[in-house]
Tab-separated table of N, CA and C in Angstrom:
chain	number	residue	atom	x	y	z
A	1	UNK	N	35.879	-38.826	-118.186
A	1	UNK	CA	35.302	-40.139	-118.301
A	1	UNK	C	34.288	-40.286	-117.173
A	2	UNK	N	33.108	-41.081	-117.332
A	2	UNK	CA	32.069	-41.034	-116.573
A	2	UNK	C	32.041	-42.263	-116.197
A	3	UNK	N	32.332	-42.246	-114.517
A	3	UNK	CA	31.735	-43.568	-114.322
A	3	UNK	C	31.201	-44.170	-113.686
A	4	UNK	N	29.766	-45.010	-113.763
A	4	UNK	CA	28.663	-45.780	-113.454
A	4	UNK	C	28.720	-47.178	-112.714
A	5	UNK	N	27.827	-46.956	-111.819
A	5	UNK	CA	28.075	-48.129	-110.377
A	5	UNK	C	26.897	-48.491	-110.370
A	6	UNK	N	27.004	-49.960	-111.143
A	6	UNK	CA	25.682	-50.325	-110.825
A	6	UNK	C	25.928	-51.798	-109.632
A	7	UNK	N	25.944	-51.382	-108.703
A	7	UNK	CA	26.185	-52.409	-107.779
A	7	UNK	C	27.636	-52.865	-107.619
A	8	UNK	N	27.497	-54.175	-107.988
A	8	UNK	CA	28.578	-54.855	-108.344
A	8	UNK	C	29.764	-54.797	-109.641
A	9	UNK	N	28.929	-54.288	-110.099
A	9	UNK	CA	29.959	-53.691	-111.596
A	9	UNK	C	29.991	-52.454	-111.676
A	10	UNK	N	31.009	-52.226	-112.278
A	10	UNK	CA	31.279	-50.995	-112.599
A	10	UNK	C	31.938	-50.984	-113.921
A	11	UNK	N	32.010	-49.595	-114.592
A	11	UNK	CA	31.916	-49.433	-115.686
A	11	UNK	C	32.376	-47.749	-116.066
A	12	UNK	N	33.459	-47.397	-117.147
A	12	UNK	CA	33.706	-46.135	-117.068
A	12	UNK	C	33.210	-46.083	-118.406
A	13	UNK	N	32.631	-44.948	-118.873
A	13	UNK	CA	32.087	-44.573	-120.246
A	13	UNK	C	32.946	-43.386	-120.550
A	14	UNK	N	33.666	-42.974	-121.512
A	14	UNK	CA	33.861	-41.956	-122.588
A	14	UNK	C	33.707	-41.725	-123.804
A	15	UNK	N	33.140	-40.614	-124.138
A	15	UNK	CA	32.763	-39.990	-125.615
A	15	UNK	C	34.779	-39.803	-126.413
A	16	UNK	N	34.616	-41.054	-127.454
A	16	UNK	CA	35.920	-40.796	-128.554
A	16	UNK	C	35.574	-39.717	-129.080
A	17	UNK	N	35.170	-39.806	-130.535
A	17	UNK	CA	35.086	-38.774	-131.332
A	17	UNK	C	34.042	-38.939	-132.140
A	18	UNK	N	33.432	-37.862	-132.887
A	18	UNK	CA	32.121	-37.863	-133.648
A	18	UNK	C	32.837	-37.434	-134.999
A	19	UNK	N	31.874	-38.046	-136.011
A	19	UNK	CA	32.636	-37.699	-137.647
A	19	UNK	C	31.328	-37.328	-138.040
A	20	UNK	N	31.054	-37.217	-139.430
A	20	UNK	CA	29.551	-36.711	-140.020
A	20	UNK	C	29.980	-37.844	-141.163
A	21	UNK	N	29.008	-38.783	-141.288
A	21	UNK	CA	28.782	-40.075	-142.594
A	21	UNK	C	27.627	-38.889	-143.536
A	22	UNK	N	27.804	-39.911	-144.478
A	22	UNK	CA	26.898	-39.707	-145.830
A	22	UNK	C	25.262	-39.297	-145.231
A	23	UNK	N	24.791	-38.690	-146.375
A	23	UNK	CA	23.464	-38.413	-146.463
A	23	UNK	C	22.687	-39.687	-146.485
A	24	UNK	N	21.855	-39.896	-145.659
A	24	UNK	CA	21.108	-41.434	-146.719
A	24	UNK	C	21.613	-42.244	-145.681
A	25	UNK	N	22.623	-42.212	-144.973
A	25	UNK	CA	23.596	-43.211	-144.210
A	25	UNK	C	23.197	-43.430	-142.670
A	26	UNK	N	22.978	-44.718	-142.105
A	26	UNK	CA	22.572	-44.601	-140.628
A	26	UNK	C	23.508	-44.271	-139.836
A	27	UNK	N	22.769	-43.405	-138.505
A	27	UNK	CA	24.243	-43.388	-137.406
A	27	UNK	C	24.857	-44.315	-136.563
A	28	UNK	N	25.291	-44.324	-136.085
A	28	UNK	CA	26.435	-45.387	-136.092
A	28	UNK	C	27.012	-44.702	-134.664
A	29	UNK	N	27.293	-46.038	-133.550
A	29	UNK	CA	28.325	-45.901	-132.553
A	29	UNK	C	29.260	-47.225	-132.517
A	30	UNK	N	30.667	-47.324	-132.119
A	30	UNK	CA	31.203	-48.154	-131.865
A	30	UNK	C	32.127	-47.850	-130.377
A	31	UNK	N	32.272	-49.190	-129.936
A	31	UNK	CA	33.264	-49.105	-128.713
A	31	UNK	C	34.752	-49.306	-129.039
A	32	UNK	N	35.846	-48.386	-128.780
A	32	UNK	CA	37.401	-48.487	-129.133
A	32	UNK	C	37.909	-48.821	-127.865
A	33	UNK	N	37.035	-48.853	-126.937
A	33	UNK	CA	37.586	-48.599	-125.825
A	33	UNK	C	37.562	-50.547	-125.098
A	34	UNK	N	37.274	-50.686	-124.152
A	34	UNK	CA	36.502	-52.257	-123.726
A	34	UNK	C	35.421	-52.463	-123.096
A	35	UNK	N	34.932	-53.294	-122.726
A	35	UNK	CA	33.302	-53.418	-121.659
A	35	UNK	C	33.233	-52.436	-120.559
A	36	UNK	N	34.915	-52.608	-119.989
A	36	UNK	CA	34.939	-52.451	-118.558
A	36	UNK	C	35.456	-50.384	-118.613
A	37	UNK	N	35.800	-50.370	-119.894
A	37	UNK	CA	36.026	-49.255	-120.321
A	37	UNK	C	35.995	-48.478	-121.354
A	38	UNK	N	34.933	-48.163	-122.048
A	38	UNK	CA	34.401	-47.818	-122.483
A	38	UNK	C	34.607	-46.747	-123.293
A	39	UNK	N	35.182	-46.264	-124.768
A	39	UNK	CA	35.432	-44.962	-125.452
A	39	UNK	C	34.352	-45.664	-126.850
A	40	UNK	N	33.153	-44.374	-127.001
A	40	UNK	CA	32.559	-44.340	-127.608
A	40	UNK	C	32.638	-43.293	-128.575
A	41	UNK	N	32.746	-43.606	-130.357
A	41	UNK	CA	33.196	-42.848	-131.014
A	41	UNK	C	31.594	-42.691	-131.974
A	42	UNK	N	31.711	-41.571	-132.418
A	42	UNK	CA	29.482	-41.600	-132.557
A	42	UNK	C	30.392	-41.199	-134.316
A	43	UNK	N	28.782	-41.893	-135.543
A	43	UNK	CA	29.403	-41.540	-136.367
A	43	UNK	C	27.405	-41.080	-137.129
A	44	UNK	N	27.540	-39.857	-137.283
A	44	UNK	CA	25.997	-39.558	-137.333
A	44	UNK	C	26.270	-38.623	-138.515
A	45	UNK	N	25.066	-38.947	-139.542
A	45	UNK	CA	24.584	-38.641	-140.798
A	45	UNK	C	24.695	-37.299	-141.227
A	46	UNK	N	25.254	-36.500	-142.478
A	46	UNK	CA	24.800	-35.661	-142.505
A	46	UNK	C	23.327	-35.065	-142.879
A	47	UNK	N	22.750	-33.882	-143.017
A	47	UNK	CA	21.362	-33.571	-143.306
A	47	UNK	C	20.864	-34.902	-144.666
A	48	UNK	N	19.376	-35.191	-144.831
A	48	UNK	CA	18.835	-35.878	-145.848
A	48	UNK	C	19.368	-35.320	-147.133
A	49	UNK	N	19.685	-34.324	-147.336
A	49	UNK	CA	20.238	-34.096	-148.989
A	49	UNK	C	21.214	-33.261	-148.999
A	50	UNK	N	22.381	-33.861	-149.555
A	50	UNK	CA	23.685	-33.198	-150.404
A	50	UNK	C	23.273	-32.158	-151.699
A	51	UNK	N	24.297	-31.077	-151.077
A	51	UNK	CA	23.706	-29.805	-151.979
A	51	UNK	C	24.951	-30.381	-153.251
A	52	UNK	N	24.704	-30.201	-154.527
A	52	UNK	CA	25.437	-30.075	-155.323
A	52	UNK	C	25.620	-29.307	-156.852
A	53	UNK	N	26.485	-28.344	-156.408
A	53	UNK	CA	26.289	-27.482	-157.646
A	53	UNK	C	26.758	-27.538	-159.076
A	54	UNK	N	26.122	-28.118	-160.363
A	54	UNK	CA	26.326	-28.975	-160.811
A	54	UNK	C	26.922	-27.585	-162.680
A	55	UNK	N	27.735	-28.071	-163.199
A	55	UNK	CA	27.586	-26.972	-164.495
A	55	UNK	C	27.958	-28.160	-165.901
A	56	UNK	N	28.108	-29.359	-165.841
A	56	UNK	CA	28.746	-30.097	-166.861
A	56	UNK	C	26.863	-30.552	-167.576
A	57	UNK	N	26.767	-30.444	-168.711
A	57	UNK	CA	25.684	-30.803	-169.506
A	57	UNK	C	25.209	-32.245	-169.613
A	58	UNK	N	26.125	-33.506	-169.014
A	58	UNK	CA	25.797	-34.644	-168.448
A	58	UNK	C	26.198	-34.873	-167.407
A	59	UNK	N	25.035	-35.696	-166.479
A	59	UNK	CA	25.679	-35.953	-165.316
A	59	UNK	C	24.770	-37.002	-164.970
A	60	UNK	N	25.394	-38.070	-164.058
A	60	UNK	CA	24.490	-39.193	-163.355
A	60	UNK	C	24.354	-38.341	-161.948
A	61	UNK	N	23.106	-38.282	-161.413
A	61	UNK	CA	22.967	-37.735	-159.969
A	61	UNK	C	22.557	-39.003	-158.995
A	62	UNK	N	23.464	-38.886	-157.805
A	62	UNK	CA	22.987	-39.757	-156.836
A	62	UNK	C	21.381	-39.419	-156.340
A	63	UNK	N	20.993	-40.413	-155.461
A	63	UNK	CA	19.744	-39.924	-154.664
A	63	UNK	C	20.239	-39.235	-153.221
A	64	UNK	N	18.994	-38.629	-152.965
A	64	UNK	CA	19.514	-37.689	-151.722
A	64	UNK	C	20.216	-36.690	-152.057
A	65	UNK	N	20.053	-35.981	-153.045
A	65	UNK	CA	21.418	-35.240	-153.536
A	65	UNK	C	20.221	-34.101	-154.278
A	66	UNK	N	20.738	-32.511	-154.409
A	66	UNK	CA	19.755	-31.545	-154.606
A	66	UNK	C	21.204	-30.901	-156.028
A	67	UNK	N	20.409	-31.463	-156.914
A	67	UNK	CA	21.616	-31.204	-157.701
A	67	UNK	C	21.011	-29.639	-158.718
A	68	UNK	N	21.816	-28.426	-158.266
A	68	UNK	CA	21.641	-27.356	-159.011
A	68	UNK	C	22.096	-27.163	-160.543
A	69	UNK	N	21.902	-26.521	-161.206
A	69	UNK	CA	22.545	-26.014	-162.575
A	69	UNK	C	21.910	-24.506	-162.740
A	70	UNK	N	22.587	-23.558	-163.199
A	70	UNK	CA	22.219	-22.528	-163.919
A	70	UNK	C	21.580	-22.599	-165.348
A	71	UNK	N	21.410	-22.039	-166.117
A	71	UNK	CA	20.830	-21.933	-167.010
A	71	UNK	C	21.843	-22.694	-168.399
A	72	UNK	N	20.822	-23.540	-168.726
A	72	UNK	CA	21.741	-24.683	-169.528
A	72	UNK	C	20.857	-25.404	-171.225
A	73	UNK	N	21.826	-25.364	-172.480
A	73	UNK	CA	21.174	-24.902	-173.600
A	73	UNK	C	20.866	-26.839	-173.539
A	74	UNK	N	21.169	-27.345	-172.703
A	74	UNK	CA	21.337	-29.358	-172.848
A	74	UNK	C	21.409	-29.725	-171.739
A	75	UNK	N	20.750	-30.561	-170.839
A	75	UNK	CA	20.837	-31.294	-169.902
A	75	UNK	C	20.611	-32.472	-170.267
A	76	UNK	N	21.321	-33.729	-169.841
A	76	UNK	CA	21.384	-34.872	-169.866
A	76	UNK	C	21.479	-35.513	-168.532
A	77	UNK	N	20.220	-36.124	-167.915
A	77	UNK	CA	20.701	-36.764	-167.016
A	77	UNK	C	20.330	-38.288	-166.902
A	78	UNK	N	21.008	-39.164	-166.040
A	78	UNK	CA	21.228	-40.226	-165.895
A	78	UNK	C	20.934	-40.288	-164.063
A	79	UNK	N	20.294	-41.369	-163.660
A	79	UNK	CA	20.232	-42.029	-162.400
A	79	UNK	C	21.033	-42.593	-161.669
A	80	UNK	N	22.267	-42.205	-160.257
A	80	UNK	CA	22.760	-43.218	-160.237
A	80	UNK	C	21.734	-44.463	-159.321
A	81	UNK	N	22.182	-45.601	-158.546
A	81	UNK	CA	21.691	-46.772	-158.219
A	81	UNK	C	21.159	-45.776	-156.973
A	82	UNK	N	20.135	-46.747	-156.896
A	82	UNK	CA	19.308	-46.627	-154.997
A	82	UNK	C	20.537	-46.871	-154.052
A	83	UNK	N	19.828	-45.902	-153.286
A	83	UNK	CA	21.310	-45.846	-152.403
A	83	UNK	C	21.358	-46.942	-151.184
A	84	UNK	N	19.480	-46.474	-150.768
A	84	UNK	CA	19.718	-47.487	-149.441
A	84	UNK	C	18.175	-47.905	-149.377
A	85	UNK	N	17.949	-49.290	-149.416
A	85	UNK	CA	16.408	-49.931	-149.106
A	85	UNK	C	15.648	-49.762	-148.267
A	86	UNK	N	16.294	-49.212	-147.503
A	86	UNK	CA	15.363	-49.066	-145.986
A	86	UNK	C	14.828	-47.594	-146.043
A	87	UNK	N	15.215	-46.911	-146.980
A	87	UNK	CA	14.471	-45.289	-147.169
A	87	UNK	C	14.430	-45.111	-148.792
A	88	UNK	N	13.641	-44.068	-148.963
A	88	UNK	CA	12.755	-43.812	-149.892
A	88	UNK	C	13.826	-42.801	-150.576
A	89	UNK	N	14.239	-43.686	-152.327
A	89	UNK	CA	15.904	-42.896	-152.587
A	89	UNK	C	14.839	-41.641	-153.568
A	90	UNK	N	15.615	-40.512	-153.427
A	90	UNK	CA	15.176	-39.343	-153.876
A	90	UNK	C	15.799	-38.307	-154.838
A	91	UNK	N	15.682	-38.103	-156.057
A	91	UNK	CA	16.544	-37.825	-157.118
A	91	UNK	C	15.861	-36.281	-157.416
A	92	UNK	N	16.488	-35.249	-156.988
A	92	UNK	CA	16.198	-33.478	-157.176
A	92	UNK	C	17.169	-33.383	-158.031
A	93	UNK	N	16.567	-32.520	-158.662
A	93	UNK	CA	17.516	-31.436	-159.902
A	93	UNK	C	16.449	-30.062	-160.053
A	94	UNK	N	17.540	-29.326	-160.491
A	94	UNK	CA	16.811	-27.684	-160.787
A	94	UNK	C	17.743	-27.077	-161.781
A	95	UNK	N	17.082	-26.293	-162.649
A	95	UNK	CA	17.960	-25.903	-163.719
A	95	UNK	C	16.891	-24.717	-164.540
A	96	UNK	N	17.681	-23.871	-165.193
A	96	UNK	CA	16.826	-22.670	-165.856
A	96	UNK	C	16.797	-22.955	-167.797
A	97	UNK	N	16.087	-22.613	-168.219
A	97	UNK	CA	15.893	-22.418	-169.553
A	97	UNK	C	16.015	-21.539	-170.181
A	98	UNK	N	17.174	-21.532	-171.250
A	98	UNK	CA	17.334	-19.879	-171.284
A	98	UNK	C	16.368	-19.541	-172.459
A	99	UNK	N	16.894	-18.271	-173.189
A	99	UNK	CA	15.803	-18.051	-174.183
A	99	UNK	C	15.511	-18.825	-175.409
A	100	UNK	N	16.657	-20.055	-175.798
A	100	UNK	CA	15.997	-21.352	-176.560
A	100	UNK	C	15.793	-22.277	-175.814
A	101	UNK	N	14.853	-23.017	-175.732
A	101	UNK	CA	14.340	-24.202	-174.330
A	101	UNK	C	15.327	-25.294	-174.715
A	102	UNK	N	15.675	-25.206	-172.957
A	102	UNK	CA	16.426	-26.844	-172.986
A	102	UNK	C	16.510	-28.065	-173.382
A	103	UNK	N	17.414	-28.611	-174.076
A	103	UNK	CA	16.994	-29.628	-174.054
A	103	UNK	C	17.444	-30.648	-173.528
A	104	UNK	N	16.756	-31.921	-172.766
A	104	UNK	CA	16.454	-32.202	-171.418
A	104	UNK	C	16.079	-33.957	-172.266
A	105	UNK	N	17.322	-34.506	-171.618
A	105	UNK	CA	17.292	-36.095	-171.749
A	105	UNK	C	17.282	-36.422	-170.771
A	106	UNK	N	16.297	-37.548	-170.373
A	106	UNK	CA	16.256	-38.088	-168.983
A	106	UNK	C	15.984	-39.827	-169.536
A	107	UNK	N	16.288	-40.531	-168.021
A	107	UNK	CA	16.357	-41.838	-168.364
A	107	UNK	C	14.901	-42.602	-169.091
A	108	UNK	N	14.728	-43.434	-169.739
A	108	UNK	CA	13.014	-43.834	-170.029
A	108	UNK	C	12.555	-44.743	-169.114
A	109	UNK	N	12.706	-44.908	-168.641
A	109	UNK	CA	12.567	-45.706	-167.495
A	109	UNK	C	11.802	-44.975	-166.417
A	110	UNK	N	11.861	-43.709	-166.378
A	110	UNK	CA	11.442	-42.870	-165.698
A	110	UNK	C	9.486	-42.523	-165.948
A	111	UNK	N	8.461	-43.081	-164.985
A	111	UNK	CA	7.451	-42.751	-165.320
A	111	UNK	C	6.841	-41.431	-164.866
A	112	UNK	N	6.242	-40.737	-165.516
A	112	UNK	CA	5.902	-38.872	-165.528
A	112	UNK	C	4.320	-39.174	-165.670
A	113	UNK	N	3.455	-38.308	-165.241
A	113	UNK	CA	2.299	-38.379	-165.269
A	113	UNK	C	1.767	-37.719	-166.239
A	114	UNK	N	2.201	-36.658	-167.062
A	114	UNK	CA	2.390	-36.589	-168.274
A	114	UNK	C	4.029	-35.749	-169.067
A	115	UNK	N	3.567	-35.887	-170.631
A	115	UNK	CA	4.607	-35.751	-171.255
A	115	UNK	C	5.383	-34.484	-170.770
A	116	UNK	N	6.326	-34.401	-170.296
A	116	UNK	CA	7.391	-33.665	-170.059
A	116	UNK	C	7.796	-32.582	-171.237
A	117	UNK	N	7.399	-31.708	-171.348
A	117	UNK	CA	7.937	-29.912	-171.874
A	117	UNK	C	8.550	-29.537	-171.704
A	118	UNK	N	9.963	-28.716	-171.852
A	118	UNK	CA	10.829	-27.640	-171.213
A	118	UNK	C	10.365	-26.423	-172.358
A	119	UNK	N	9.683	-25.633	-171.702
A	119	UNK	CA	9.860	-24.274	-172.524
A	119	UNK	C	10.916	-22.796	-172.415
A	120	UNK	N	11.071	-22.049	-173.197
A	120	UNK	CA	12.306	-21.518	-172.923
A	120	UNK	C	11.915	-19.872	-171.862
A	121	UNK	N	12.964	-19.831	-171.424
A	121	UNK	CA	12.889	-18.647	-170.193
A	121	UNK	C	11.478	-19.252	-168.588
A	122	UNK	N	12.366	-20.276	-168.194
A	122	UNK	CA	11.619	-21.020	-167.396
A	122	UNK	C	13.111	-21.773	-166.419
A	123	UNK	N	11.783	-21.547	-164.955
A	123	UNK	CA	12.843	-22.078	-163.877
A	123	UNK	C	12.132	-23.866	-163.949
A	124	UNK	N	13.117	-24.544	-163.816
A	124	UNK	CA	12.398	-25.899	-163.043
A	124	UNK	C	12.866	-26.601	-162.081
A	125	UNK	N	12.081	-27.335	-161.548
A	125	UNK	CA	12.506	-28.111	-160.982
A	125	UNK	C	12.088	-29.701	-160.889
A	126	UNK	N	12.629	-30.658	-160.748
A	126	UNK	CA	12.529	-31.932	-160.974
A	126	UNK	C	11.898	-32.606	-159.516
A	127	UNK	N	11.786	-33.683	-159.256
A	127	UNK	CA	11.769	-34.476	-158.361
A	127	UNK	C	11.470	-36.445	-158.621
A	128	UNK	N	12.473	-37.197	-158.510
A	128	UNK	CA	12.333	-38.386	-158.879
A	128	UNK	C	12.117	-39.593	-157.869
A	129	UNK	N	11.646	-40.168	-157.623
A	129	UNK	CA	11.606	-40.535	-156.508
A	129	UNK	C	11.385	-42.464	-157.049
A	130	UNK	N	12.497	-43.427	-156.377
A	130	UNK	CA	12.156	-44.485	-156.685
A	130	UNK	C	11.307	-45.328	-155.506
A	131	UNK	N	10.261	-46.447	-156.055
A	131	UNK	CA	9.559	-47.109	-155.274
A	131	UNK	C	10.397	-48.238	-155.208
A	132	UNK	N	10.532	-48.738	-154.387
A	132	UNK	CA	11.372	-49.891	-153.950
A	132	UNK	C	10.471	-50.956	-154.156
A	133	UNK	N	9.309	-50.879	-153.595
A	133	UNK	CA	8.282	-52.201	-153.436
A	133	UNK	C	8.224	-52.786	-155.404
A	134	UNK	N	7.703	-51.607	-156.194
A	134	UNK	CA	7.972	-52.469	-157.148
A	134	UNK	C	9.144	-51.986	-158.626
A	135	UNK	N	9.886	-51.321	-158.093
A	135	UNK	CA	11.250	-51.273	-158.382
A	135	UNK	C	11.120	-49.991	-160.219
A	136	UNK	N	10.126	-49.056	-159.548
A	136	UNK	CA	9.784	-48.097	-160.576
A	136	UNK	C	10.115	-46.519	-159.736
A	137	UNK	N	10.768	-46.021	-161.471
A	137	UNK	CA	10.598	-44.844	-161.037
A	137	UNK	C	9.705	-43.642	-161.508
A	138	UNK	N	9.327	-42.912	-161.040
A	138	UNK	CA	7.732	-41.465	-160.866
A	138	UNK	C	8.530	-40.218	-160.712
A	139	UNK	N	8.857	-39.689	-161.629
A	139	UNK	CA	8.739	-38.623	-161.790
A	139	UNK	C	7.458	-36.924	-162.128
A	140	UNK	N	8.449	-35.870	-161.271
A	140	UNK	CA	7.466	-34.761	-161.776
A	140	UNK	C	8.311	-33.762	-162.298
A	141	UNK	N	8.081	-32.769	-162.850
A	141	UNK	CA	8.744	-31.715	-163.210
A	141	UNK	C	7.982	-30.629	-163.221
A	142	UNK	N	8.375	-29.340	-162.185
A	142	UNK	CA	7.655	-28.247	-162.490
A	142	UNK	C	8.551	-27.099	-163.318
A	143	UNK	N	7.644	-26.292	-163.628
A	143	UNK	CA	8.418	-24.726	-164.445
A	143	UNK	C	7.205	-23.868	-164.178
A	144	UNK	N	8.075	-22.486	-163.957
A	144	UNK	CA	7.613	-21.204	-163.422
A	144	UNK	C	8.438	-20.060	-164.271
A	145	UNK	N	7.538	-19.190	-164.885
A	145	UNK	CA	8.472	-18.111	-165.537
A	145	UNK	C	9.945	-17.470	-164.809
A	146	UNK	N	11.291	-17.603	-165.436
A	146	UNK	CA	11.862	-16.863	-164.575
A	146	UNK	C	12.029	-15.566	-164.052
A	147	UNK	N	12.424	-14.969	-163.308
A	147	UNK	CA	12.216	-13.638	-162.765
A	147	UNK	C	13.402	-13.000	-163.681
């Protein structure tokens, strides 16, 4: 325990314990301890995106979240809610096309800069990204032959 003399007061500080919160999630300290003594327990974010390896043919994906699939004859996906207002919520997916092209339901709500293709024997990848200011979502989707 560390402790600090500032004149007339004094004051002991200790580090409680550290945990890892959500992606997306601010860090966070609290005192367990009191003014005069001080145990500080730190509670700090993990990295901006949750890896998740995904194999079910529907799925709602959070934001912040890098959601994988292997090669899949149907994808269905769904949005879940914005996670947090104060940052920019971010919806990844990646998935392969096998030799009949996927087929690939996404929410309509979703605006694309143009019409969306899946052709077959193709890697892609997604990126969704919602605007908060006026409560839309922009999507892109790329594909690259697979190796």
């Amino acid at each position: 325990m560390a402790q600090i003399d500032l004149g007339q007061v004094q004051a002991q500080v200790a580090v409680g314990t550290t945990t890892t919160g959500a992606a997306g999630t601010n860090a966070a300290v609290t005192n367990t301890g009191t003014p005069a003594s001080a145990v500080l327990n730190f509670t700090i974010p993990t990295g901006c995106y949750t890896i998740v390896q995904q194999t079910a043919a529907s799925a709602t994906i959070a934001p912040q979240t890098l959601n994988i699939w292997g090669e899949m004859a149907s994808l269905n996906i769904t949005l879940g809610a914005p996670a947090n207002a104060a940052m920019m919520n971010e919806y990844i997916f990646v998935f392969d096309s096998g030799a009949t092209p996927t087929v690939l339901t996404l929410p309509s709500n979703v605006k694309f800069a143009s019409a969306v293709t899946i052709e077959a024997n193709m890697h892609y990848e997604a990126n969704i990204m919602y605007n908060q200011t006026n409560q839309t979502y922009y999507g892109i989707i790329v594909g690259w032959s697979a190796l």
